[in-house]
Short mmCIF file of C-alpha atoms in Angstrom, two decimals:
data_model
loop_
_atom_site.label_atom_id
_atom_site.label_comp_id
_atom_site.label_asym_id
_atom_site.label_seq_id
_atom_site.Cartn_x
_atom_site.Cartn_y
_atom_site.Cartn_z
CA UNK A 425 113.51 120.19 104.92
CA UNK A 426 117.00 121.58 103.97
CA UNK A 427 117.58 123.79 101.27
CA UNK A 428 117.47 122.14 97.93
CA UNK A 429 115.54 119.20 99.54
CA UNK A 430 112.69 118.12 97.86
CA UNK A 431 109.19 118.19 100.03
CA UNK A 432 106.52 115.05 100.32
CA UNK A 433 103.13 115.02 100.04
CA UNK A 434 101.58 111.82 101.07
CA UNK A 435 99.17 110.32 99.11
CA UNK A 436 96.59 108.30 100.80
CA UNK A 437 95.47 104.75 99.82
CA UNK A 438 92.08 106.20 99.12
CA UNK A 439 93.15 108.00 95.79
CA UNK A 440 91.19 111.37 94.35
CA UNK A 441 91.40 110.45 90.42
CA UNK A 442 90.11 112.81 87.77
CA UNK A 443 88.68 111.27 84.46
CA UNK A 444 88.61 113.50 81.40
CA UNK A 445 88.23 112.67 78.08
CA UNK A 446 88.02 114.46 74.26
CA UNK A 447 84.89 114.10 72.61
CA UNK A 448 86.56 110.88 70.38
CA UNK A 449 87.72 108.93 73.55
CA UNK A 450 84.97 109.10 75.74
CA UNK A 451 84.26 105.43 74.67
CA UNK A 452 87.89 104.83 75.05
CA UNK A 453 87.47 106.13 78.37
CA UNK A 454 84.01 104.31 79.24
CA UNK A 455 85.57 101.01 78.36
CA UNK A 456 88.23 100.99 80.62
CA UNK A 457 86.07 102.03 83.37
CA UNK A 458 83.91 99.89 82.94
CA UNK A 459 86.70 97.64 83.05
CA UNK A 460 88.23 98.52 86.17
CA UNK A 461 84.98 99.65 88.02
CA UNK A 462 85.81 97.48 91.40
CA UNK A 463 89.29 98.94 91.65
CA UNK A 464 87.54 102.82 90.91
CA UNK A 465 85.05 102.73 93.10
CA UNK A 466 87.53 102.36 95.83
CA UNK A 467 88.54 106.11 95.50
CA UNK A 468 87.33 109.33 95.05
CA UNK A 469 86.36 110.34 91.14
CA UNK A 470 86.48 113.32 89.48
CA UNK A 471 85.55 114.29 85.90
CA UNK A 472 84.50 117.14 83.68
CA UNK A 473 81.02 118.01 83.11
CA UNK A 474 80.55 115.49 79.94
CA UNK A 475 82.16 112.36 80.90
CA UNK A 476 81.44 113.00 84.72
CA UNK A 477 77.55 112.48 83.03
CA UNK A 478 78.47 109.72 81.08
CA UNK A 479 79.83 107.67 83.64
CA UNK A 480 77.54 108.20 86.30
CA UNK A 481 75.12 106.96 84.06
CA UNK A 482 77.16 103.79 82.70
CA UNK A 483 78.85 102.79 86.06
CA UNK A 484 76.14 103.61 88.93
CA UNK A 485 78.94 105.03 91.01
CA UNK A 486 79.29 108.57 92.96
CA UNK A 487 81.33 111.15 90.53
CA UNK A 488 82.35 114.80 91.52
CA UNK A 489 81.24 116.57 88.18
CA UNK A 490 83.41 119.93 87.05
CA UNK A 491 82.76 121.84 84.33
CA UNK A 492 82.43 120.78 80.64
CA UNK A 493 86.46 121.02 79.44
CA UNK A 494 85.76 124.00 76.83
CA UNK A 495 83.70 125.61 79.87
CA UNK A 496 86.61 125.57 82.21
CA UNK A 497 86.50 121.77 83.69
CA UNK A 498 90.21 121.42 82.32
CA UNK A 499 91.25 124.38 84.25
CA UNK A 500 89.22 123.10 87.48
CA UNK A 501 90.56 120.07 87.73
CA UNK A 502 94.18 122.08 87.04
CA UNK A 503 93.31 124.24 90.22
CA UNK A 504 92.47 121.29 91.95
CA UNK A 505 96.05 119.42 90.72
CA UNK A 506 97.35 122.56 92.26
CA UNK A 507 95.86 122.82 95.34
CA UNK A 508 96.80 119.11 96.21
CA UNK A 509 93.40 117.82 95.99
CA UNK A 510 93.95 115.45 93.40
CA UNK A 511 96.36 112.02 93.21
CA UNK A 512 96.08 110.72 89.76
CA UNK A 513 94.83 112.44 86.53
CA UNK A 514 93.70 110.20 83.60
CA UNK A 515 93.26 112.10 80.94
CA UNK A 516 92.00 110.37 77.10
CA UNK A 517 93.21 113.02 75.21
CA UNK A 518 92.86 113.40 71.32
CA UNK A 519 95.80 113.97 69.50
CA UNK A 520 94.23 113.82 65.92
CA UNK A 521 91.62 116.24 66.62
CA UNK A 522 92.08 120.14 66.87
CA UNK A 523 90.03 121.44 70.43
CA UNK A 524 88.55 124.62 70.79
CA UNK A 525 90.59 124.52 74.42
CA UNK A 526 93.67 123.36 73.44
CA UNK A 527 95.44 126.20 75.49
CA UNK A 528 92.96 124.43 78.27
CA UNK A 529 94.27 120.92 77.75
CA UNK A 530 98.08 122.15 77.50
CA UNK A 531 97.62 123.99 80.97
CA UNK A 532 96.11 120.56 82.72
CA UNK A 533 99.11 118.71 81.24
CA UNK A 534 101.47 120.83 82.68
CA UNK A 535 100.16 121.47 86.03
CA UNK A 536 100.34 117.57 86.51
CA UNK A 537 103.73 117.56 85.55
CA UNK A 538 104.52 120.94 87.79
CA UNK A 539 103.04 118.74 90.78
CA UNK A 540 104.55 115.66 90.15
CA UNK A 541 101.00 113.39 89.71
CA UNK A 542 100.87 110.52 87.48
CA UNK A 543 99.01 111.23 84.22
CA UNK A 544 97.95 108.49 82.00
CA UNK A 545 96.80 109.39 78.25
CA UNK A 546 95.77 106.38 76.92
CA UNK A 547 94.43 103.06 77.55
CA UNK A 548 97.92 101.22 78.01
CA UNK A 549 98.98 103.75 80.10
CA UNK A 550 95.79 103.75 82.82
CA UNK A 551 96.63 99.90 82.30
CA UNK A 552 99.75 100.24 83.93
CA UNK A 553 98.75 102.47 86.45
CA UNK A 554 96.09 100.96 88.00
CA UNK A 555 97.60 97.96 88.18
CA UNK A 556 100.28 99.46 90.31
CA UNK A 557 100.58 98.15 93.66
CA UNK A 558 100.64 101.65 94.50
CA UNK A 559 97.26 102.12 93.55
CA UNK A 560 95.91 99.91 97.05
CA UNK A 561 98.55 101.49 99.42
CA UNK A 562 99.95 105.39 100.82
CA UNK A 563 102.20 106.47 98.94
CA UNK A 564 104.77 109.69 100.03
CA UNK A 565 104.68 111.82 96.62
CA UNK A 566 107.83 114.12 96.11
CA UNK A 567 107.04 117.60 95.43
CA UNK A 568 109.33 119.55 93.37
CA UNK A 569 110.83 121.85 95.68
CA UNK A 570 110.05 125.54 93.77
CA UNK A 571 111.49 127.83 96.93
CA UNK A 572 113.97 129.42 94.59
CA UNK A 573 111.59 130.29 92.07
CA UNK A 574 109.34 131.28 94.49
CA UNK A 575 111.97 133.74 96.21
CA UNK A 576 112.93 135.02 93.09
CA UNK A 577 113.51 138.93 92.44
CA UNK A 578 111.95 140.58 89.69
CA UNK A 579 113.40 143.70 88.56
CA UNK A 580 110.82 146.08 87.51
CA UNK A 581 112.42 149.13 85.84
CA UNK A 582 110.03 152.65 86.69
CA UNK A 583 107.47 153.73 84.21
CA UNK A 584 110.40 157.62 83.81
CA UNK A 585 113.31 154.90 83.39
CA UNK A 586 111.41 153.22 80.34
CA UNK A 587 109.95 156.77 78.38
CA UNK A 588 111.95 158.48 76.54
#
């Protein structure tokens, strides 16, 4: 990779998805599972403590449970955005409705943007995605290349310089 260039990660056809929804869309979210449960169970699923519950129960299919969102499942599945370990978040957020983790919620957005992973937010939007052809096959993901920002100095000025 030259300088400037931006890295790939390839994603394999096997996906790792994380499902997380608000209180008010976890029947949104249930729905569309249910929906598309032959595609899902194809991959790897994630969710937060709730949901992860909820569709266990509804779909009879294997989920990796987190945390509850307001107990720090938002922020797990954010680490786990981070760290590479997951392909696809799909996230029924509610916009109408205040959170007690909205800080939470605003983090996991922009970690999936930060690592370039496909978010969908609503129902037209998961739609789309998992109808992808992309969805069934690898796919090489382009990483934003953060080298400069990584390399960055940071000029700290000496407790004596800062006193007066």
């Amino acid at each position: 990779m030259t300088q400037g260039q931006s890295p790939e990660k390839p994603v394999r056809q096997k996906k790792r998805i994380a499902l997380v929804a608000h209180d008010h869309k976890k029947q949104d979210l249930l729905e569309w599972v249910k929906f598309n449960r032959e595609s899902l169970k194809e991959h790897d699923l994630y969710a937060t403590g709730t949901t992860g519950k909820l569709l266990e129960q509804v779909l009879d299919i294997e989920i990796t449970k987190l945390q509850s969102g307001p107990l720090g499942g938002d922020q797990q599945v954010g680490a786990k955005v981070a760290g590479g370990e997951i392909d696809l978040l799909i996230f029924f957020w509610d916009p109408l409705e205040p959170q007690p983790h909205d800080p939470d919620v605003k983090a996991l957005l922009r970690i999936a943007v930060v690592w370039n992973i496909p978010i969908a937010c609503n129902r037209a939007s998961a739609d789309f995605i998992i109808s992808s052809p992309l969805m069934t096959e690898a796919y090489e993901r382009r990483l934003p290349n953060y080298e400069t920002y990584r390399q960055r100095r940071i000029q700290v000025t000496s407790e004596e310089e800062t006193t007066p």
